[in-house]
Amino acid sequence: MSNRITELFGIQYPIIAGGMAWCSGWRLAAAVTNAGGLGLIGAGSMTAEVLEENITKCRDAVNGKPYGVNIPIVNPLAPKVMELVEKYNVPVVFTSAGSPKKWTSWLHERGVKVAHVVASSVFAKKCEDAGVDVVVAEGFEAGGHNGREETTTMCLIPAVRKATTLPLVAAGGIATGDAMLAAEALGAEGVQIGTRFAITRESSAHDAFKQMCLNLNEGDTKLILKKLSPTRLVNNKFRAVLEEAEANNATAEQLLEIIGVGRAKLGMFDGDIDNGELEIGQIAALFKGREMQTVDEAMEEMLAEYAAARERICR
């Protein structure tokens, strides 16, 4: 499976593990890299000290293979993250939630390959103008924080492909080999997978969160908090409180007060599935009732599905 994505990142398969808050620690990143993809450490939920530990452990575990760090540009710790990227010669950085111009040139000067996550073709064009190496187009189906456009992956990928000639990675609702092939047919050259890897054994998320995600039905996730930053959350007691507040026209300030501090950590990392913020993609329902897999098992299954889908289509 050779294309611009595999050649740019030096990987065997064009499969990237999303850098997810509270899920994408060094074990998950290293496992995906060692399985032939590109593993990302989710810096958005880490202090500088925790991130430094994750970088050093991931670097040792992959033994020279490529890995990366994902950082929302709006995160106040972004400058410190970039210092660590430079200190440890991290080869790849994925940025999001901000202008790609802010760090791209600085990273390129240090030999770092840069990808930026967008939710519209307009921002994809801005990525090209900023000189990023790869555009990641993430659709409405994705878990966690989403773009305000609410465009599905099926609509977004061809629109972004039309807007830019940059290597394109599809994200949002992709968790199987069949979906990989569909994304390829729409113009993507690689896929970024979040949910499927978030529920693997190597994910740093709490097992209670993973097990809950393995028992979700269709419709059990919903995009809310549109007055703040649209976020896809699992239906639980905490989300019900937020939805009631939104129905009563709560202000952004009132919603922030309800959320408080550390709500996502409480749910996804500490395992309080009633009172925590639980972020996962719509595709989780596809795995209802299945056993928790390792990264190797998930990768092997997706690659087999991809090969079978290609053969079926080409008959």
PDB file of C-alpha atoms in Angstrom, residues 6-310:
ATOM      1  CA  THR A   6       3.087   6.255   3.212  1.00  0.00           C
ATOM      2  CA  GLU A   7       6.073   7.777   1.410  1.00  0.00           C
ATOM      3  CA  LEU A   8       5.889  11.088   3.275  1.00  0.00           C
ATOM      4  CA  PHE A   9       5.658   9.561   6.731  1.00  0.00           C
ATOM      5  CA  GLY A  10       7.758   6.483   6.012  1.00  0.00           C
ATOM      6  CA  ILE A  11       5.062   4.013   7.044  1.00  0.00           C
ATOM      7  CA  GLN A  12       3.832   0.706   5.637  1.00  0.00           C
ATOM      8  CA  TYR A  13       0.090   1.422   5.657  1.00  0.00           C
ATOM      9  CA  PRO A  14      -1.714   4.788   5.245  1.00  0.00           C
ATOM     10  CA  ILE A  15      -3.377   4.399   8.643  1.00  0.00           C
ATOM     11  CA  ILE A  16      -2.955   7.058  11.324  1.00  0.00           C
ATOM     12  CA  ALA A  17      -4.108   6.813  14.916  1.00  0.00           C
ATOM     13  CA  GLY A  18      -5.870  10.002  15.956  1.00  0.00           C
ATOM     14  CA  GLY A  19      -4.169  11.901  18.780  1.00  0.00           C
ATOM     15  CA  MET A  20      -7.097  11.685  21.187  1.00  0.00           C
ATOM     16  CA  ALA A  21      -7.281  13.347  24.595  1.00  0.00           C
ATOM     17  CA  TRP A  22      -7.031  10.784  27.420  1.00  0.00           C
ATOM     18  CA  CYS A  23      -6.807   7.872  24.969  1.00  0.00           C
ATOM     19  CA  SER A  24      -3.641   8.389  22.915  1.00  0.00           C
ATOM     20  CA  GLY A  25      -0.775   7.750  25.278  1.00  0.00           C
ATOM     21  CA  TRP A  26       2.591   6.332  24.262  1.00  0.00           C
ATOM     22  CA  ARG A  27       1.461   2.700  24.381  1.00  0.00           C
ATOM     23  CA  LEU A  28      -1.258   3.268  21.768  1.00  0.00           C
ATOM     24  CA  ALA A  29       0.962   5.439  19.588  1.00  0.00           C
ATOM     25  CA  ALA A  30       3.818   2.941  19.689  1.00  0.00           C
ATOM     26  CA  ALA A  31       1.522  -0.022  18.994  1.00  0.00           C
ATOM     27  CA  VAL A  32       0.066   1.593  15.869  1.00  0.00           C
ATOM     28  CA  THR A  33       3.508   2.615  14.613  1.00  0.00           C
ATOM     29  CA  ASN A  34       4.927  -0.858  15.232  1.00  0.00           C
ATOM     30  CA  ALA A  35       1.951  -2.364  13.368  1.00  0.00           C
ATOM     31  CA  GLY A  36       2.868  -0.376  10.267  1.00  0.00           C
ATOM     32  CA  GLY A  37       0.797   2.780  10.695  1.00  0.00           C
ATOM     33  CA  LEU A  38       1.547   6.160  12.244  1.00  0.00           C
ATOM     34  CA  GLY A  39       0.871   6.528  15.954  1.00  0.00           C
ATOM     35  CA  LEU A  40       0.152   9.932  17.474  1.00  0.00           C
ATOM     36  CA  ILE A  41       0.446  11.015  21.101  1.00  0.00           C
ATOM     37  CA  GLY A  42      -2.493  13.187  22.150  1.00  0.00           C
ATOM     38  CA  ALA A  43      -0.785  16.162  23.756  1.00  0.00           C
ATOM     39  CA  GLY A  44      -4.011  18.100  24.286  1.00  0.00           C
ATOM     40  CA  SER A  45      -4.747  16.416  27.617  1.00  0.00           C
ATOM     41  CA  MET A  46      -1.176  16.265  28.937  1.00  0.00           C
ATOM     42  CA  THR A  47       0.956  18.517  31.066  1.00  0.00           C
ATOM     43  CA  ALA A  48       4.426  19.245  29.700  1.00  0.00           C
ATOM     44  CA  GLU A  49       5.946  16.750  32.130  1.00  0.00           C
ATOM     45  CA  VAL A  50       3.527  13.982  31.183  1.00  0.00           C
ATOM     46  CA  LEU A  51       4.020  14.657  27.488  1.00  0.00           C
ATOM     47  CA  GLU A  52       7.793  14.520  27.837  1.00  0.00           C
ATOM     48  CA  GLU A  53       7.516  11.117  29.513  1.00  0.00           C
ATOM     49  CA  ASN A  54       5.202   9.879  26.750  1.00  0.00           C
ATOM     50  CA  ILE A  55       7.521  11.111  24.006  1.00  0.00           C
ATOM     51  CA  THR A  56      10.589   9.422  25.471  1.00  0.00           C
ATOM     52  CA  LYS A  57       8.778   6.141  26.087  1.00  0.00           C
ATOM     53  CA  CYS A  58       7.212   6.129  22.621  1.00  0.00           C
ATOM     54  CA  ARG A  59      10.538   6.956  20.974  1.00  0.00           C
ATOM     55  CA  ASP A  60      12.192   4.032  22.751  1.00  0.00           C
ATOM     56  CA  ALA A  61       9.319   1.648  21.959  1.00  0.00           C
ATOM     57  CA  VAL A  62       9.247   2.339  18.207  1.00  0.00           C
ATOM     58  CA  ASN A  63      13.035   2.016  17.805  1.00  0.00           C
ATOM     59  CA  GLY A  64      13.509   4.532  15.013  1.00  0.00           C
ATOM     60  CA  LYS A  65      10.120   4.162  13.347  1.00  0.00           C
ATOM     61  CA  PRO A  66       8.040   7.310  12.783  1.00  0.00           C
ATOM     62  CA  TYR A  67       5.567   8.603  15.346  1.00  0.00           C
ATOM     63  CA  GLY A  68       4.035  11.973  16.041  1.00  0.00           C
ATOM     64  CA  VAL A  69       2.340  14.370  18.424  1.00  0.00           C
ATOM     65  CA  ASN A  70      -1.087  15.947  18.017  1.00  0.00           C
ATOM     66  CA  ILE A  71      -1.675  19.380  19.541  1.00  0.00           C
ATOM     67  CA  PRO A  72      -4.621  21.816  19.333  1.00  0.00           C
ATOM     68  CA  ILE A  73      -3.040  25.176  18.502  1.00  0.00           C
ATOM     69  CA  VAL A  74      -5.401  26.989  20.890  1.00  0.00           C
ATOM     70  CA  ASN A  75      -4.023  24.979  23.811  1.00  0.00           C
ATOM     71  CA  PRO A  76      -2.069  27.346  26.092  1.00  0.00           C
ATOM     72  CA  LEU A  77       0.656  24.705  26.368  1.00  0.00           C
ATOM     73  CA  ALA A  78       1.261  24.616  22.598  1.00  0.00           C
ATOM     74  CA  PRO A  79       4.550  26.575  22.830  1.00  0.00           C
ATOM     75  CA  LYS A  80       5.867  24.158  25.457  1.00  0.00           C
ATOM     76  CA  VAL A  81       4.779  21.199  23.319  1.00  0.00           C
ATOM     77  CA  MET A  82       6.749  22.627  20.424  1.00  0.00           C
ATOM     78  CA  GLU A  83       9.813  22.971  22.645  1.00  0.00           C
ATOM     79  CA  LEU A  84       9.577  19.252  23.413  1.00  0.00           C
ATOM     80  CA  VAL A  85       9.063  18.430  19.729  1.00  0.00           C
ATOM     81  CA  GLU A  86      12.328  20.240  18.995  1.00  0.00           C
ATOM     82  CA  LYS A  87      14.168  18.783  21.992  1.00  0.00           C
ATOM     83  CA  TYR A  88      13.360  15.176  21.087  1.00  0.00           C
ATOM     84  CA  ASN A  89      13.322  15.532  17.290  1.00  0.00           C
ATOM     85  CA  VAL A  90       9.727  14.344  17.005  1.00  0.00           C
ATOM     86  CA  PRO A  91       9.339  13.616  13.262  1.00  0.00           C
ATOM     87  CA  VAL A  92       5.642  14.427  12.765  1.00  0.00           C
ATOM     88  CA  VAL A  93       3.202  16.958  14.251  1.00  0.00           C
ATOM     89  CA  PHE A  94      -0.539  17.099  13.638  1.00  0.00           C
ATOM     90  CA  THR A  95      -2.124  20.449  14.497  1.00  0.00           C
ATOM     91  CA  SER A  96      -5.762  21.455  14.820  1.00  0.00           C
ATOM     92  CA  ALA A  97      -8.080  24.120  16.249  1.00  0.00           C
ATOM     93  CA  GLY A  98      -6.295  27.192  14.971  1.00  0.00           C
ATOM     94  CA  SER A  99      -4.455  28.712  12.042  1.00  0.00           C
ATOM     95  CA  PRO A 100      -1.985  26.337  10.373  1.00  0.00           C
ATOM     96  CA  LYS A 101       0.260  29.328   9.648  1.00  0.00           C
ATOM     97  CA  LYS A 102       1.174  29.735  13.297  1.00  0.00           C
ATOM     98  CA  TRP A 103       3.614  26.820  13.584  1.00  0.00           C
ATOM     99  CA  THR A 104       4.079  25.258  10.146  1.00  0.00           C
ATOM    100  CA  SER A 105       7.154  27.225   9.046  1.00  0.00           C
ATOM    101  CA  TRP A 106       8.764  26.881  12.464  1.00  0.00           C
ATOM    102  CA  LEU A 107       8.254  23.115  12.382  1.00  0.00           C
ATOM    103  CA  HIS A 108       9.500  22.781   8.808  1.00  0.00           C
ATOM    104  CA  GLU A 109      12.686  24.625   9.735  1.00  0.00           C
ATOM    105  CA  ARG A 110      13.314  21.833  12.239  1.00  0.00           C
ATOM    106  CA  GLY A 111      12.627  19.047   9.761  1.00  0.00           C
ATOM    107  CA  VAL A 112       9.185  18.166  11.126  1.00  0.00           C
ATOM    108  CA  LYS A 113       6.419  16.988   8.790  1.00  0.00           C
ATOM    109  CA  VAL A 114       3.163  18.831   9.440  1.00  0.00           C
ATOM    110  CA  ALA A 115      -0.472  17.805   9.018  1.00  0.00           C
ATOM    111  CA  HIS A 116      -3.430  20.007   9.928  1.00  0.00           C
ATOM    112  CA  VAL A 117      -6.991  18.900  10.733  1.00  0.00           C
ATOM    113  CA  VAL A 118      -9.886  20.754   9.071  1.00  0.00           C
ATOM    114  CA  ALA A 119     -13.663  20.448   8.825  1.00  0.00           C
ATOM    115  CA  SER A 120     -14.225  22.356   5.581  1.00  0.00           C
ATOM    116  CA  SER A 121     -12.773  22.875   2.123  1.00  0.00           C
ATOM    117  CA  VAL A 122     -12.226  26.565   2.930  1.00  0.00           C
ATOM    118  CA  PHE A 123      -9.806  25.707   5.714  1.00  0.00           C
ATOM    119  CA  ALA A 124      -8.203  23.028   3.550  1.00  0.00           C
ATOM    120  CA  LYS A 125      -7.252  25.752   1.073  1.00  0.00           C
ATOM    121  CA  LYS A 126      -5.787  27.784   3.938  1.00  0.00           C
ATOM    122  CA  CYS A 127      -3.660  24.760   4.829  1.00  0.00           C
ATOM    123  CA  GLU A 128      -2.257  24.703   1.320  1.00  0.00           C
ATOM    124  CA  ASP A 129      -1.492  28.428   1.539  1.00  0.00           C
ATOM    125  CA  ALA A 130       0.250  27.838   4.879  1.00  0.00           C
ATOM    126  CA  GLY A 131       2.487  25.147   3.370  1.00  0.00           C
ATOM    127  CA  VAL A 132       1.416  22.148   5.445  1.00  0.00           C
ATOM    128  CA  ASP A 133       2.406  18.723   4.129  1.00  0.00           C
ATOM    129  CA  VAL A 134      -0.924  16.939   4.655  1.00  0.00           C
ATOM    130  CA  VAL A 135      -4.561  17.912   5.161  1.00  0.00           C
ATOM    131  CA  VAL A 136      -6.727  15.799   7.462  1.00  0.00           C
ATOM    132  CA  ALA A 137     -10.413  16.290   6.665  1.00  0.00           C
ATOM    133  CA  GLU A 138     -12.547  15.263   9.629  1.00  0.00           C
ATOM    134  CA  GLY A 139     -16.271  14.748   9.225  1.00  0.00           C
ATOM    135  CA  PHE A 140     -19.215  15.294  11.552  1.00  0.00           C
ATOM    136  CA  GLU A 141     -19.248  11.632  12.639  1.00  0.00           C
ATOM    137  CA  ALA A 142     -16.043  11.984  14.659  1.00  0.00           C
ATOM    138  CA  GLY A 143     -15.948  11.855  18.437  1.00  0.00           C
ATOM    139  CA  GLY A 144     -14.981  14.738  20.682  1.00  0.00           C
ATOM    140  CA  HIS A 145     -14.596  18.278  19.341  1.00  0.00           C
ATOM    141  CA  ASN A 146     -15.978  18.866  15.864  1.00  0.00           C
ATOM    142  CA  GLY A 147     -16.127  21.669  13.329  1.00  0.00           C
ATOM    143  CA  ARG A 148     -19.176  23.906  13.262  1.00  0.00           C
ATOM    144  CA  GLU A 149     -19.986  23.004   9.667  1.00  0.00           C
ATOM    145  CA  GLU A 150     -21.423  19.582  10.600  1.00  0.00           C
ATOM    146  CA  THR A 151     -20.388  18.163   7.223  1.00  0.00           C
ATOM    147  CA  THR A 152     -20.280  14.381   7.004  1.00  0.00           C
ATOM    148  CA  THR A 153     -17.114  12.619   5.879  1.00  0.00           C
ATOM    149  CA  MET A 154     -18.810  11.347   2.721  1.00  0.00           C
ATOM    150  CA  CYS A 155     -19.486  14.951   1.666  1.00  0.00           C
ATOM    151  CA  LEU A 156     -16.329  16.520   3.068  1.00  0.00           C
ATOM    152  CA  ILE A 157     -13.652  14.355   1.422  1.00  0.00           C
ATOM    153  CA  PRO A 158     -14.593  15.047  -2.224  1.00  0.00           C
ATOM    154  CA  ALA A 159     -15.057  18.760  -1.429  1.00  0.00           C
ATOM    155  CA  VAL A 160     -11.594  18.979   0.119  1.00  0.00           C
ATOM    156  CA  ARG A 161     -10.104  16.899  -2.693  1.00  0.00           C
ATOM    157  CA  LYS A 162     -11.502  19.431  -5.160  1.00  0.00           C
ATOM    158  CA  ALA A 163     -10.106  22.363  -3.149  1.00  0.00           C
ATOM    159  CA  THR A 164      -6.501  21.221  -2.732  1.00  0.00           C
ATOM    160  CA  THR A 165      -3.858  19.037  -4.333  1.00  0.00           C
ATOM    161  CA  LEU A 166      -2.183  18.254  -1.002  1.00  0.00           C
ATOM    162  CA  PRO A 167      -2.030  14.661   0.265  1.00  0.00           C
ATOM    163  CA  LEU A 168      -5.380  14.057   1.925  1.00  0.00           C
ATOM    164  CA  VAL A 169      -6.274  11.966   4.968  1.00  0.00           C
ATOM    165  CA  ALA A 170      -9.915  11.168   5.743  1.00  0.00           C
ATOM    166  CA  ALA A 171     -11.184  11.112   9.327  1.00  0.00           C
ATOM    167  CA  GLY A 172     -14.531  10.707  11.054  1.00  0.00           C
ATOM    168  CA  GLY A 173     -16.563   7.507  11.046  1.00  0.00           C
ATOM    169  CA  ILE A 174     -13.756   5.363   9.632  1.00  0.00           C
ATOM    170  CA  ALA A 175     -13.035   2.157  11.511  1.00  0.00           C
ATOM    171  CA  THR A 176     -13.053  -0.688   8.979  1.00  0.00           C
ATOM    172  CA  GLY A 177     -11.249  -1.734   5.833  1.00  0.00           C
ATOM    173  CA  ASP A 178     -14.413  -1.138   3.820  1.00  0.00           C
ATOM    174  CA  ALA A 179     -14.485   2.472   5.032  1.00  0.00           C
ATOM    175  CA  MET A 180     -10.807   2.838   4.136  1.00  0.00           C
ATOM    176  CA  LEU A 181     -11.579   1.808   0.564  1.00  0.00           C
ATOM    177  CA  ALA A 182     -14.585   4.154   0.436  1.00  0.00           C
ATOM    178  CA  ALA A 183     -12.410   7.059   1.588  1.00  0.00           C
ATOM    179  CA  GLU A 184      -9.870   6.170  -1.084  1.00  0.00           C
ATOM    180  CA  ALA A 185     -12.588   6.150  -3.736  1.00  0.00           C
ATOM    181  CA  LEU A 186     -13.595   9.665  -2.663  1.00  0.00           C
ATOM    182  CA  GLY A 187     -10.066  10.993  -3.085  1.00  0.00           C
ATOM    183  CA  ALA A 188      -8.321  10.359   0.234  1.00  0.00           C
ATOM    184  CA  GLU A 189      -4.886   8.759   0.323  1.00  0.00           C
ATOM    185  CA  GLY A 190      -4.969   7.726   3.950  1.00  0.00           C
ATOM    186  CA  VAL A 191      -7.256   7.486   6.961  1.00  0.00           C
ATOM    187  CA  GLN A 192      -7.088   8.765  10.509  1.00  0.00           C
ATOM    188  CA  ILE A 193      -8.806   6.399  12.916  1.00  0.00           C
ATOM    189  CA  GLY A 194      -9.872   7.453  16.392  1.00  0.00           C
ATOM    190  CA  THR A 195     -12.720   5.435  17.875  1.00  0.00           C
ATOM    191  CA  ARG A 196     -11.447   2.025  16.761  1.00  0.00           C
ATOM    192  CA  PHE A 197      -8.096   2.643  18.468  1.00  0.00           C
ATOM    193  CA  ALA A 198      -9.616   4.383  21.505  1.00  0.00           C
ATOM    194  CA  ILE A 199     -11.302   1.104  22.492  1.00  0.00           C
ATOM    195  CA  THR A 200      -8.208  -1.107  22.094  1.00  0.00           C
ATOM    196  CA  ARG A 201      -6.293  -2.560  25.015  1.00  0.00           C
ATOM    197  CA  GLU A 202      -3.356  -0.209  24.442  1.00  0.00           C
ATOM    198  CA  SER A 203      -5.508   2.919  24.688  1.00  0.00           C
ATOM    199  CA  SER A 204      -4.824   4.915  27.850  1.00  0.00           C
ATOM    200  CA  ALA A 205      -8.569   5.374  28.433  1.00  0.00           C
ATOM    201  CA  HIS A 206     -10.175   3.661  31.422  1.00  0.00           C
ATOM    202  CA  ASP A 207     -11.537   0.163  30.793  1.00  0.00           C
ATOM    203  CA  ALA A 208     -14.963   1.236  32.109  1.00  0.00           C
ATOM    204  CA  PHE A 209     -15.122   3.837  29.335  1.00  0.00           C
ATOM    205  CA  LYS A 210     -13.985   1.342  26.706  1.00  0.00           C
ATOM    206  CA  GLN A 211     -16.540  -1.249  27.805  1.00  0.00           C
ATOM    207  CA  MET A 212     -19.308   1.334  27.708  1.00  0.00           C
ATOM    208  CA  CYS A 213     -18.284   2.262  24.159  1.00  0.00           C
ATOM    209  CA  LEU A 214     -18.430  -1.424  23.212  1.00  0.00           C
ATOM    210  CA  ASN A 215     -22.090  -1.457  24.245  1.00  0.00           C
ATOM    211  CA  LEU A 216     -23.394   1.645  22.493  1.00  0.00           C
ATOM    212  CA  ASN A 217     -26.351   1.627  20.125  1.00  0.00           C
ATOM    213  CA  GLU A 218     -26.839   3.792  17.059  1.00  0.00           C
ATOM    214  CA  GLY A 219     -27.856   7.243  18.230  1.00  0.00           C
ATOM    215  CA  ASP A 220     -26.169   6.977  21.626  1.00  0.00           C
ATOM    216  CA  THR A 221     -23.775   9.795  20.722  1.00  0.00           C
ATOM    217  CA  LYS A 222     -24.811  13.341  19.914  1.00  0.00           C
ATOM    218  CA  LEU A 223     -23.151  16.625  18.972  1.00  0.00           C
ATOM    219  CA  ILE A 224     -23.920  19.246  21.631  1.00  0.00           C
ATOM    220  CA  LEU A 225     -22.293  22.334  23.232  1.00  0.00           C
ATOM    221  CA  LYS A 226     -22.638  24.352  20.033  1.00  0.00           C
ATOM    222  CA  LYS A 227     -22.461  27.619  22.008  1.00  0.00           C
ATOM    223  CA  LEU A 228     -18.943  26.603  23.061  1.00  0.00           C
ATOM    224  CA  SER A 229     -17.170  24.092  20.852  1.00  0.00           C
ATOM    225  CA  PRO A 230     -19.377  21.429  19.204  1.00  0.00           C
ATOM    226  CA  THR A 231     -18.557  18.150  20.936  1.00  0.00           C
ATOM    227  CA  ARG A 232     -19.840  14.622  20.317  1.00  0.00           C
ATOM    228  CA  LEU A 233     -20.687  12.979  23.644  1.00  0.00           C
ATOM    229  CA  VAL A 234     -22.107   9.660  24.788  1.00  0.00           C
ATOM    230  CA  ASN A 235     -25.552   9.705  26.378  1.00  0.00           C
ATOM    231  CA  ASN A 236     -25.072   9.625  30.176  1.00  0.00           C
ATOM    232  CA  LYS A 237     -26.179  11.578  33.252  1.00  0.00           C
ATOM    233  CA  PHE A 238     -23.722  14.384  32.603  1.00  0.00           C
ATOM    234  CA  ARG A 239     -24.848  14.858  29.005  1.00  0.00           C
ATOM    235  CA  ALA A 240     -28.476  14.894  30.150  1.00  0.00           C
ATOM    236  CA  VAL A 241     -27.669  17.783  32.499  1.00  0.00           C
ATOM    237  CA  LEU A 242     -26.015  19.684  29.654  1.00  0.00           C
ATOM    238  CA  GLU A 243     -28.911  19.045  27.279  1.00  0.00           C
ATOM    239  CA  GLU A 244     -31.418  20.268  29.858  1.00  0.00           C
ATOM    240  CA  ALA A 245     -29.362  23.407  30.372  1.00  0.00           C
ATOM    241  CA  GLU A 246     -29.183  23.997  26.607  1.00  0.00           C
ATOM    242  CA  ALA A 247     -32.946  23.475  26.288  1.00  0.00           C
ATOM    243  CA  ASN A 248     -33.371  26.203  28.931  1.00  0.00           C
ATOM    244  CA  ASN A 249     -31.174  28.565  26.878  1.00  0.00           C
ATOM    245  CA  ALA A 250     -28.172  28.434  29.188  1.00  0.00           C
ATOM    246  CA  THR A 251     -25.455  30.908  28.289  1.00  0.00           C
ATOM    247  CA  ALA A 252     -21.947  29.820  27.314  1.00  0.00           C
ATOM    248  CA  GLU A 253     -20.748  30.927  30.739  1.00  0.00           C
ATOM    249  CA  GLN A 254     -23.396  28.819  32.474  1.00  0.00           C
ATOM    250  CA  LEU A 255     -22.452  25.778  30.395  1.00  0.00           C
ATOM    251  CA  LEU A 256     -18.796  26.232  31.286  1.00  0.00           C
ATOM    252  CA  GLU A 257     -19.767  26.361  34.951  1.00  0.00           C
ATOM    253  CA  ILE A 258     -21.636  23.044  34.614  1.00  0.00           C
ATOM    254  CA  ILE A 259     -18.698  21.413  32.864  1.00  0.00           C
ATOM    255  CA  GLY A 260     -16.196  22.636  35.435  1.00  0.00           C
ATOM    256  CA  VAL A 261     -12.596  21.457  35.395  1.00  0.00           C
ATOM    257  CA  GLY A 262     -11.402  17.966  34.460  1.00  0.00           C
ATOM    258  CA  ARG A 263     -14.743  16.620  33.284  1.00  0.00           C
ATOM    259  CA  ALA A 264     -13.270  14.724  30.297  1.00  0.00           C
ATOM    260  CA  LYS A 265     -10.527  13.222  32.474  1.00  0.00           C
ATOM    261  CA  LEU A 266     -13.166  12.149  34.999  1.00  0.00           C
ATOM    262  CA  GLY A 267     -15.045  10.200  32.361  1.00  0.00           C
ATOM    263  CA  MET A 268     -12.513   8.828  29.909  1.00  0.00           C
ATOM    264  CA  PHE A 269      -9.418   8.458  32.074  1.00  0.00           C
ATOM    265  CA  ASP A 270     -10.815   7.955  35.585  1.00  0.00           C
ATOM    266  CA  GLY A 271     -13.790   5.868  34.428  1.00  0.00           C
ATOM    267  CA  ASP A 272     -16.759   7.733  35.930  1.00  0.00           C
ATOM    268  CA  ILE A 273     -19.188   6.890  33.140  1.00  0.00           C
ATOM    269  CA  ASP A 274     -22.132   8.628  34.815  1.00  0.00           C
ATOM    270  CA  ASN A 275     -20.684  12.026  35.673  1.00  0.00           C
ATOM    271  CA  GLY A 276     -17.782  12.338  33.244  1.00  0.00           C
ATOM    272  CA  GLU A 277     -17.553  13.730  29.737  1.00  0.00           C
ATOM    273  CA  LEU A 278     -17.446  10.741  27.375  1.00  0.00           C
ATOM    274  CA  GLU A 279     -16.205  11.499  23.859  1.00  0.00           C
ATOM    275  CA  ILE A 280     -16.440   8.850  21.138  1.00  0.00           C
ATOM    276  CA  GLY A 281     -17.447   8.690  17.478  1.00  0.00           C
ATOM    277  CA  GLN A 282     -20.706   7.486  15.956  1.00  0.00           C
ATOM    278  CA  ILE A 283     -18.962   4.420  14.542  1.00  0.00           C
ATOM    279  CA  ALA A 284     -18.590   2.913  18.030  1.00  0.00           C
ATOM    280  CA  ALA A 285     -22.053   1.360  17.649  1.00  0.00           C
ATOM    281  CA  LEU A 286     -20.664  -0.870  14.891  1.00  0.00           C
ATOM    282  CA  PHE A 287     -18.653  -2.741  17.524  1.00  0.00           C
ATOM    283  CA  LYS A 288     -21.481  -3.295  19.999  1.00  0.00           C
ATOM    284  CA  GLY A 289     -21.039  -6.564  21.860  1.00  0.00           C
ATOM    285  CA  ARG A 290     -17.529  -7.265  20.571  1.00  0.00           C
ATOM    286  CA  GLU A 291     -14.510  -8.125  22.683  1.00  0.00           C
ATOM    287  CA  MET A 292     -11.844  -5.514  23.270  1.00  0.00           C
ATOM    288  CA  GLN A 293      -9.031  -5.951  20.748  1.00  0.00           C
ATOM    289  CA  THR A 294      -5.336  -5.222  20.712  1.00  0.00           C
ATOM    290  CA  VAL A 295      -4.003  -2.779  18.133  1.00  0.00           C
ATOM    291  CA  ASP A 296      -2.414  -5.666  16.220  1.00  0.00           C
ATOM    292  CA  GLU A 297      -5.759  -7.471  16.043  1.00  0.00           C
ATOM    293  CA  ALA A 298      -7.592  -4.334  14.906  1.00  0.00           C
ATOM    294  CA  MET A 299      -4.984  -3.549  12.245  1.00  0.00           C
ATOM    295  CA  GLU A 300      -4.951  -7.112  10.937  1.00  0.00           C
ATOM    296  CA  GLU A 301      -8.739  -7.136  10.690  1.00  0.00           C
ATOM    297  CA  MET A 302      -8.948  -3.772   8.926  1.00  0.00           C
ATOM    298  CA  LEU A 303      -6.282  -4.702   6.395  1.00  0.00           C
ATOM    299  CA  ALA A 304      -8.034  -8.004   5.643  1.00  0.00           C
ATOM    300  CA  GLU A 305     -11.339  -6.161   5.214  1.00  0.00           C
ATOM    301  CA  TYR A 306      -9.687  -3.670   2.875  1.00  0.00           C
ATOM    302  CA  ALA A 307      -8.227  -6.432   0.689  1.00  0.00           C
ATOM    303  CA  ALA A 308     -11.546  -8.289   0.596  1.00  0.00           C
ATOM    304  CA  ALA A 309     -13.442  -5.116  -0.286  1.00  0.00           C
ATOM    305  CA  ARG A 310     -11.057  -4.319  -3.157  1.00  0.00           C
TER     306      ARG A 310
END
